[in-house]
PDB file of C-alpha atoms in Angstrom:
ATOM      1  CA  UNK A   5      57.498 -38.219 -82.803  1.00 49.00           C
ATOM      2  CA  UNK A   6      56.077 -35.407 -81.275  1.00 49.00           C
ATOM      3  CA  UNK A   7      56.497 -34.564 -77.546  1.00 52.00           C
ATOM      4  CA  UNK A   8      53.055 -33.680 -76.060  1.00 48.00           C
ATOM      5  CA  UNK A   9      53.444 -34.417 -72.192  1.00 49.00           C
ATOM      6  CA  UNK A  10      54.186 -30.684 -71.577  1.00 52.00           C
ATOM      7  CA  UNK A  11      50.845 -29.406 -72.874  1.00 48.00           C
ATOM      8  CA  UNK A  12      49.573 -32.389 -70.439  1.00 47.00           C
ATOM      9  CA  UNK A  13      51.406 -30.777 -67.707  1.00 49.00           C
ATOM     10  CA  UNK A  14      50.834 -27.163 -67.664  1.00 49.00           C
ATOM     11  CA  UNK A  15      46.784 -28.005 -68.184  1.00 47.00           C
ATOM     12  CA  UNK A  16      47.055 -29.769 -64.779  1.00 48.00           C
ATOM     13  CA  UNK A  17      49.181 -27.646 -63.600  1.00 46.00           C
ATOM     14  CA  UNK A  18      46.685 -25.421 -64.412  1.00 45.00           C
ATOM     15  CA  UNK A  19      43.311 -27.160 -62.712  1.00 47.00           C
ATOM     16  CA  UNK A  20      45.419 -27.681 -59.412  1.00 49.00           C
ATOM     17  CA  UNK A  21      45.675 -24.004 -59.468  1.00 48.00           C
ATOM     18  CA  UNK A  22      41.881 -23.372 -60.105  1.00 45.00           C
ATOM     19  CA  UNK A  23      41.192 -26.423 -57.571  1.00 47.00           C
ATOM     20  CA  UNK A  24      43.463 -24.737 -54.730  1.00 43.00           C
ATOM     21  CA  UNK A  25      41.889 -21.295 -55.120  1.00 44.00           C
ATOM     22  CA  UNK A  26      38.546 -22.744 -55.056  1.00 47.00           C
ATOM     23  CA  UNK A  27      39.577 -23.893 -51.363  1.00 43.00           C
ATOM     24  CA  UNK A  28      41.198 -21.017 -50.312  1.00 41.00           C
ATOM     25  CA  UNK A  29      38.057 -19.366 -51.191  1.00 45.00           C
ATOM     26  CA  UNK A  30      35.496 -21.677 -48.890  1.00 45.00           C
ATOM     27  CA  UNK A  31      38.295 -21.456 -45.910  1.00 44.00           C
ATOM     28  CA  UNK A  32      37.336 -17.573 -46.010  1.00 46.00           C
ATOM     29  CA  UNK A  33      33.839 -17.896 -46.056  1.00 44.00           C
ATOM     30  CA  UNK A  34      34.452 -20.258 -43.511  1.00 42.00           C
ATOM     31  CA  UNK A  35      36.496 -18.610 -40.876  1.00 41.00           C
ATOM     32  CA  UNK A  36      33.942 -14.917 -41.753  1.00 39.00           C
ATOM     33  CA  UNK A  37      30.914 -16.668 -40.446  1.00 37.00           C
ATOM     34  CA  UNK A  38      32.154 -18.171 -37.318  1.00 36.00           C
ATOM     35  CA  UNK A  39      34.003 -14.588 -36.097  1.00 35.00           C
ATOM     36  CA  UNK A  40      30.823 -13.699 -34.330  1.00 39.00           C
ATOM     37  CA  UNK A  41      29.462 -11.289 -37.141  1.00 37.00           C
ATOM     38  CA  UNK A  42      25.937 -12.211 -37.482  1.00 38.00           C
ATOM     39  CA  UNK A  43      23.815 -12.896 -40.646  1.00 40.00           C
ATOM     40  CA  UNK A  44      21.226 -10.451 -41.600  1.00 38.00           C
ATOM     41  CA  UNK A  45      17.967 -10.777 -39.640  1.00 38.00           C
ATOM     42  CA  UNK A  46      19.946 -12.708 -36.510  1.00 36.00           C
ATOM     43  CA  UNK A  47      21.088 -10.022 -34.544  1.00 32.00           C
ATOM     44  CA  UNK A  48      16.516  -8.613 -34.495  1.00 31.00           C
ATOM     45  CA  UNK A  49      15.994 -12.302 -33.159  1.00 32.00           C
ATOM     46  CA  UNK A  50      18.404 -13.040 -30.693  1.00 29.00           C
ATOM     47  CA  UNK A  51      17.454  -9.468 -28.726  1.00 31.00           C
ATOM     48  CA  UNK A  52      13.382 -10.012 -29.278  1.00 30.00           C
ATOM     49  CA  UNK A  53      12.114 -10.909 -25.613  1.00 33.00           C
ATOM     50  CA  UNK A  54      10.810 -14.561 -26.409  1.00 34.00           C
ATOM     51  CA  UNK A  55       8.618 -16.104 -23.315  1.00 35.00           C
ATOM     52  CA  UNK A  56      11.585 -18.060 -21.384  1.00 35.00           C
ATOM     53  CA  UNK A  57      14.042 -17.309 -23.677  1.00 36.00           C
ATOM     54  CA  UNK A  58      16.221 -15.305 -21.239  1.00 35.00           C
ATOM     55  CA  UNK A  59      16.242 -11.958 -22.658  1.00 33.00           C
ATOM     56  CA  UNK A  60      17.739  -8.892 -20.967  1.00 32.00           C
ATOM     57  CA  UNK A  61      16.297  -5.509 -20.120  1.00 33.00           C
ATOM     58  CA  UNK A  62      17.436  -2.270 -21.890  1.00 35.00           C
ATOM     59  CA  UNK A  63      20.688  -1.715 -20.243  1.00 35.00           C
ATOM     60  CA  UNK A  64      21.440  -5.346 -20.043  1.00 37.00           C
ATOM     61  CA  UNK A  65      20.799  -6.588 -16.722  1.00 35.00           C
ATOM     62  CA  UNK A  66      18.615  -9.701 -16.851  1.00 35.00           C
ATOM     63  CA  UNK A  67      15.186  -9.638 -15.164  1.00 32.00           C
ATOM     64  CA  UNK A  68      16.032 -13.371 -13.522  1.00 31.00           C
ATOM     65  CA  UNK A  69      18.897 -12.164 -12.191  1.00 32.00           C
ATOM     66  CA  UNK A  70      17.236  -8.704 -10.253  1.00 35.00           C
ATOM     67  CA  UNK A  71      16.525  -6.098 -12.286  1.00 33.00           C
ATOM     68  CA  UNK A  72      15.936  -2.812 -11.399  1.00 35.00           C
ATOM     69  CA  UNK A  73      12.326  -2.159 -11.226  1.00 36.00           C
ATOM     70  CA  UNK A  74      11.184   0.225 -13.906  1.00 37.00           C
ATOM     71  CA  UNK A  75      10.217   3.852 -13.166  1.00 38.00           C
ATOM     72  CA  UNK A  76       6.417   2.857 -13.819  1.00 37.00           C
ATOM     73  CA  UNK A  77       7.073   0.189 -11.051  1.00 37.00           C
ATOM     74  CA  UNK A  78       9.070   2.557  -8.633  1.00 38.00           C
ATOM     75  CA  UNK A  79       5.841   5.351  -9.107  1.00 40.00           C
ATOM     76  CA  UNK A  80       3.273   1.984  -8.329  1.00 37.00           C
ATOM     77  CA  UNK A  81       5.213   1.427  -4.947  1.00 37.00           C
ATOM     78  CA  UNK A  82       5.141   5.097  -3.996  1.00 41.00           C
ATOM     79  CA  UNK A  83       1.712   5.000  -5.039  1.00 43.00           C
ATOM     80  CA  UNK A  84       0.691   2.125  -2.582  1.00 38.00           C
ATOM     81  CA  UNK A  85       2.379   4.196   0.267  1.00 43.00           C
ATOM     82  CA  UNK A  86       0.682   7.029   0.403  1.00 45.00           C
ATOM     83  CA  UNK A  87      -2.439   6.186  -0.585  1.00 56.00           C
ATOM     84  CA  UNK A  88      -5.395   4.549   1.040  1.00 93.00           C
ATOM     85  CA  UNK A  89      -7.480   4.352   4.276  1.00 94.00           C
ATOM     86  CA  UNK A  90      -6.163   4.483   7.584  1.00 97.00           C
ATOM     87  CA  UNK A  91      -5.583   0.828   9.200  1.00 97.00           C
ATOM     88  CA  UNK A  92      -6.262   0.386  13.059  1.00 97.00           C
ATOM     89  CA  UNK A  93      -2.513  -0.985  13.371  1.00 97.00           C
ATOM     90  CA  UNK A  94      -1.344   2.957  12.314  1.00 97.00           C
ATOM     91  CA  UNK A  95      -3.478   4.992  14.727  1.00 98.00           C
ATOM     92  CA  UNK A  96      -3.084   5.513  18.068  1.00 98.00           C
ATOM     93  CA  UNK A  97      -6.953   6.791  19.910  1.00 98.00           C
ATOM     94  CA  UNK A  98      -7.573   9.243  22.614  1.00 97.00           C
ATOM     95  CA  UNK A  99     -10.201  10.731  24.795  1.00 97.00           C
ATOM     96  CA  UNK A 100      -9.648  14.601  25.184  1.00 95.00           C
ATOM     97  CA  UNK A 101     -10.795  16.674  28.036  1.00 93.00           C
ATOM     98  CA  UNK A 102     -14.643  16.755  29.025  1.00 92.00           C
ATOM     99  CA  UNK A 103     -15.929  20.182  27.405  1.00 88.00           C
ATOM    100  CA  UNK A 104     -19.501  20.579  29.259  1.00 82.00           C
ATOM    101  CA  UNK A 105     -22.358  22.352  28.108  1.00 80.00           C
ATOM    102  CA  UNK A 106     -26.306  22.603  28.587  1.00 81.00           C
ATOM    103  CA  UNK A 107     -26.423  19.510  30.344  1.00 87.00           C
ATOM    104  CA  UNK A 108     -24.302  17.646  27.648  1.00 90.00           C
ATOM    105  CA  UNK A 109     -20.458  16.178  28.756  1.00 93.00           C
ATOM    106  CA  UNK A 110     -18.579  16.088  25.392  1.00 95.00           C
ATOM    107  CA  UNK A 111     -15.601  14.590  24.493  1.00 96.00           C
ATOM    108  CA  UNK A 112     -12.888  14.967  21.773  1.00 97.00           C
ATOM    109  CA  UNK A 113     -12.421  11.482  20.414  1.00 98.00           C
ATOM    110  CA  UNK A 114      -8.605  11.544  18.687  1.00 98.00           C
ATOM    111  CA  UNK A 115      -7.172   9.178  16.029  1.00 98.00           C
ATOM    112  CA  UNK A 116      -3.679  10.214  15.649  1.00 98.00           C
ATOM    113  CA  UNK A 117      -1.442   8.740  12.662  1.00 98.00           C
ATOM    114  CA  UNK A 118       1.624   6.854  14.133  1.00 98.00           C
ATOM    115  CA  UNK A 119       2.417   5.219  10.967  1.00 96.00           C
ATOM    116  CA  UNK A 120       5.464   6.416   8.252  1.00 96.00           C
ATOM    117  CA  UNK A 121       3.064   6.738   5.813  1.00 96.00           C
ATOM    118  CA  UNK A 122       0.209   9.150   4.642  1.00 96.00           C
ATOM    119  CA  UNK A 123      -3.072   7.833   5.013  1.00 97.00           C
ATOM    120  CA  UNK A 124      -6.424   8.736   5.422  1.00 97.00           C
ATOM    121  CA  UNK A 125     -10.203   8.433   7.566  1.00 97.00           C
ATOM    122  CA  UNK A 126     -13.911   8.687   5.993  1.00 97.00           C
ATOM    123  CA  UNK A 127     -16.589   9.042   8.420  1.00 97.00           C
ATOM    124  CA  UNK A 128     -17.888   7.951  11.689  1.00 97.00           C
ATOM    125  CA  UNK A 129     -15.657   5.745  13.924  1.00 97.00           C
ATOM    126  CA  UNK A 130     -17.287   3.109  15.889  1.00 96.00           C
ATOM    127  CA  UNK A 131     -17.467   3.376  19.858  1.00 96.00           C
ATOM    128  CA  UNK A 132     -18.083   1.413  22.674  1.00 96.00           C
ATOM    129  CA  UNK A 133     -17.812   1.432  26.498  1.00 97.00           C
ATOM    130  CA  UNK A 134     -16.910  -1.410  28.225  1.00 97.00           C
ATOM    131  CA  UNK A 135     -16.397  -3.033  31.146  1.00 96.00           C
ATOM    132  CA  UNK A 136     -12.446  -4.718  33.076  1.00 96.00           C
ATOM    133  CA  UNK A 137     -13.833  -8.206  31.497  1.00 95.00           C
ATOM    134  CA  UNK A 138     -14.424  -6.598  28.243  1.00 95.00           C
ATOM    135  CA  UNK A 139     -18.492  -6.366  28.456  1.00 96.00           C
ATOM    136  CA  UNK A 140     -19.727  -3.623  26.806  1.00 95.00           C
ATOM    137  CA  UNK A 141     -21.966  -1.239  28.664  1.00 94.00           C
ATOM    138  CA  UNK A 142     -24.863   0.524  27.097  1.00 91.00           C
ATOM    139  CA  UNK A 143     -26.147   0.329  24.027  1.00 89.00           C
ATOM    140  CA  UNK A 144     -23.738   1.569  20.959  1.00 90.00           C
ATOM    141  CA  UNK A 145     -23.888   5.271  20.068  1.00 92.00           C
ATOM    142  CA  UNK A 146     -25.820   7.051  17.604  1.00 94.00           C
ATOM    143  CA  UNK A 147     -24.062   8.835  14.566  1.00 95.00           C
ATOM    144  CA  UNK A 148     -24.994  12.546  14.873  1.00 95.00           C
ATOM    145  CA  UNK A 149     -26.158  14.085  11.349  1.00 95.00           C
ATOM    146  CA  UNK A 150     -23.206  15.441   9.307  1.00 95.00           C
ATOM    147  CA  UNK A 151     -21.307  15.477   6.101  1.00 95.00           C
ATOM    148  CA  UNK A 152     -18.807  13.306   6.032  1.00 96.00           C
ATOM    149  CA  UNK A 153     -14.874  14.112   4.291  1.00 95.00           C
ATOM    150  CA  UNK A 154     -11.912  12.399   3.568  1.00 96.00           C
ATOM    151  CA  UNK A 155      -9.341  13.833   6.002  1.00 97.00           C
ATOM    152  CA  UNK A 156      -5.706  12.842   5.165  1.00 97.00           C
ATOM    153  CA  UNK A 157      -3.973  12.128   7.532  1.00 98.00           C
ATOM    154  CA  UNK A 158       0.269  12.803   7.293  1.00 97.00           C
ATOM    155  CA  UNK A 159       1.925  10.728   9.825  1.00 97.00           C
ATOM    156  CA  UNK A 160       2.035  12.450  13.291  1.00 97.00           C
ATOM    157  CA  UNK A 161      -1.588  14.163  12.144  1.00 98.00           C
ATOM    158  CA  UNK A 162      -4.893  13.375  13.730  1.00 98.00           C
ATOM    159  CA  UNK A 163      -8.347  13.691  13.024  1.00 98.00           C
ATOM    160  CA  UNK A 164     -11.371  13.962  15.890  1.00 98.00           C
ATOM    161  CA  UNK A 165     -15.019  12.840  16.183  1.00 98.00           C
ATOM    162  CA  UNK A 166     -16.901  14.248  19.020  1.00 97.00           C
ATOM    163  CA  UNK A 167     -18.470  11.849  22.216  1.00 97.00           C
ATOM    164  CA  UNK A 168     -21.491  13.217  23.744  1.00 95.00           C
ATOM    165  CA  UNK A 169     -24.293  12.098  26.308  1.00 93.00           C
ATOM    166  CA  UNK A 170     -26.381  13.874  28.200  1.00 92.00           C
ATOM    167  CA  UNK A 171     -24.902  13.810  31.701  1.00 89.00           C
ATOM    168  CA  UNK A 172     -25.825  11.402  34.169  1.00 84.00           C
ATOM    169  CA  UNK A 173     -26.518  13.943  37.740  1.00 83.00           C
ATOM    170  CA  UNK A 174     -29.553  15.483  35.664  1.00 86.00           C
ATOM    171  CA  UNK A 175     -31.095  13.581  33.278  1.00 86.00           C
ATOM    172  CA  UNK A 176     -31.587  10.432  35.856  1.00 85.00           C
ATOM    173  CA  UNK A 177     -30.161   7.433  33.409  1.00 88.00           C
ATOM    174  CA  UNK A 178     -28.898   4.626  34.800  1.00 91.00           C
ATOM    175  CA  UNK A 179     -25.241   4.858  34.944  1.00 93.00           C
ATOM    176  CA  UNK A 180     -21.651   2.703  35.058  1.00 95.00           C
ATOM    177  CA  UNK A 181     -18.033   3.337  34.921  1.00 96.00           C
ATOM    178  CA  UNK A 182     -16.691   1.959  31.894  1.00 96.00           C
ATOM    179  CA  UNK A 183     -12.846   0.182  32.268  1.00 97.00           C
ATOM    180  CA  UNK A 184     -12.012   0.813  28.405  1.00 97.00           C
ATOM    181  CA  UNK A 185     -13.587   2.775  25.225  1.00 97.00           C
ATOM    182  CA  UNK A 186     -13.228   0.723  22.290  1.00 97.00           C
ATOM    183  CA  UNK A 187     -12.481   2.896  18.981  1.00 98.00           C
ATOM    184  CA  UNK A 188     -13.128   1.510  15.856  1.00 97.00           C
ATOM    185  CA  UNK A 189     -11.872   3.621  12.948  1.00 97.00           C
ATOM    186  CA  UNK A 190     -13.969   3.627   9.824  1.00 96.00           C
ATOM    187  CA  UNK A 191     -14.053   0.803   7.473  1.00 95.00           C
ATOM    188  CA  UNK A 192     -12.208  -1.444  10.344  1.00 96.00           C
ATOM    189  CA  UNK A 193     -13.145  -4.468  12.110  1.00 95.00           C
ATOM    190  CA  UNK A 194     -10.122  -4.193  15.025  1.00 96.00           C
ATOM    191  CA  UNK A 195     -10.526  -1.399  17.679  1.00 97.00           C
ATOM    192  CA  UNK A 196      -8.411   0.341  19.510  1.00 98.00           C
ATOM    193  CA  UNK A 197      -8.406   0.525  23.364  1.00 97.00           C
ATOM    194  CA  UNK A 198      -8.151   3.869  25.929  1.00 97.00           C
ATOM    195  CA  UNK A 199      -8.305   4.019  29.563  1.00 97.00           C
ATOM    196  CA  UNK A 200     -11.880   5.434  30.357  1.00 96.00           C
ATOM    197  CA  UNK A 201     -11.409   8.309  32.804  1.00 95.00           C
ATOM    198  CA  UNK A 202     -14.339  10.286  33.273  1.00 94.00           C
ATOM    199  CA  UNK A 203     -16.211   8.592  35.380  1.00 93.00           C
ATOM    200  CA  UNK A 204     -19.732   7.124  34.983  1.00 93.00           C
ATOM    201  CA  UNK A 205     -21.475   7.348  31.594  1.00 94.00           C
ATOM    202  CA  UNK A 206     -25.612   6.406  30.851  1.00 92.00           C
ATOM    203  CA  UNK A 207     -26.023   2.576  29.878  1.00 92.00           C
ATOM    204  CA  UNK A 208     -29.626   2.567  30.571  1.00 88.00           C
ATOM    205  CA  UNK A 209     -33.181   4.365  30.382  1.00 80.00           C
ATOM    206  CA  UNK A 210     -34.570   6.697  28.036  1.00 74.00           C
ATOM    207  CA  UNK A 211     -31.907   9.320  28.515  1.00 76.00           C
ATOM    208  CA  UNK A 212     -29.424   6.879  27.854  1.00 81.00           C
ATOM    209  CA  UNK A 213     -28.166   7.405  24.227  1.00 89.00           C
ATOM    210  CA  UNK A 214     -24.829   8.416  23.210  1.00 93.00           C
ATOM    211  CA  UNK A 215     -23.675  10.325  19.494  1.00 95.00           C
ATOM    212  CA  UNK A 216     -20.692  10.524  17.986  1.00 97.00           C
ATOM    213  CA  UNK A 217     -19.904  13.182  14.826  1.00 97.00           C
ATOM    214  CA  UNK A 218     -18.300  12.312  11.784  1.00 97.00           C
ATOM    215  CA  UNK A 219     -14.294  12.962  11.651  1.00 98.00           C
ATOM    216  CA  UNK A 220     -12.532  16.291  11.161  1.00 97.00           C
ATOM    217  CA  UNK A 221      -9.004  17.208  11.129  1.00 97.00           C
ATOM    218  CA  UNK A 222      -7.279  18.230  14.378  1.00 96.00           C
ATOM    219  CA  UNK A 223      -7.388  17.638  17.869  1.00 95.00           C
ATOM    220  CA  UNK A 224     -10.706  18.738  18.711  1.00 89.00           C
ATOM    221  CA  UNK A 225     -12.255  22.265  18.771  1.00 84.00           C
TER     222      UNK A 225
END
């Protein structure tokens, strides 16, 4: 009788063989995909900035953490500090020596920048005289024609508007002695105060009014 088990056992010899490599095989794939190389298309998603899904700036600091602002953001910041009007809080005012002339007393009004910034003034500034209990004295001053400018204003700069009345001794107005003028600088709603010096000014009668000129660089004339 003829002895078949070998042919029985090299043909599962022979499957275990294919079975085992089969396995080895799948334990590669296996162990490839989980090393941290990604599949095609998975690396573009995971850097995509998705709302809230915690992506990181070029460079990769994360914006939640405090990133760097951007250049466009750094140029917006220096924009906001040198531009725009001057606030009362930056200016310091001034009253300049009395320059007399054809029966006129003017004055050199001065808004100096005290601020670390650049800045600047449009226009007339507002004026008033007023009394130690804060009363204001005479009606408020006229704006003298002109052409108004932007003057900028670098800190430690100043800009000058120009007081005038006609003076008291000859044109007969009724007169007081202020405390305080009140500045206002343009486009403001908080004035600033200086010591009033120079004696009585008009508050009454028909030679009463008072002007003030539109701003100009420097001190005065």
């Amino acid at each position: 009788m003829a002895d078949t088990s070998q042919p029985l056992r090299r043909a599962a010899l022979l499957a275990s063989g294919v079975a085992l490599l089969g396995l080895l095989t799948a334990c590669g794939s296996e162990s490839a995909s989980s090393s941290g190389t990604p599949e095609p298309g998975k690396a573009a998603r995971s850097s995509s900035a998705e709302p809230g899904g915690g992506s990181t700036t070029p460079g990769g600091t994360d914006p939640a953490v405090g990133a760097a602002p951007s250049d466009t953001a750094g140029s917006a910041s220096a924009s906001a500090r040198t531009d725009g009007r001057c606030h009362t809080f930056e200016l310091r005012a001034s009253v300049g020596r009395v320059d007399p002339g054809a029966g006129q007393r003017n004055f050199p009004v001065v808004l100096t920048n005290t601020s670390e910034r650049t800045c600047t003034v449009y226009g007339y500034p507002g004026a008033a005289f007023v009394d130690a209990s804060g009363k204001q004295l005479g009606p408020d001053p006229e704006r003298a024609p002109g052409s108004p400018r932007t003057v900028t204003l670098t800190p430690g700069k100043s800009a000058w508007s120009g007081l005038s009345f006609s003076s008291p001794q000859i044109s007969g107005a009724r007169t007081a002695t202020p405390a305080t003028l009140l500045v206002t600088p343009p486009d403001e709603r908080e004035p600033l105060k200086v010591k009033w010096t120079a004696g009585e000014v008009p508050v009454g009668g028909n030679a009463s009014s008072v002007s003030v000129t539109v701003l100009s660089p420097g001190t005065g004339p």
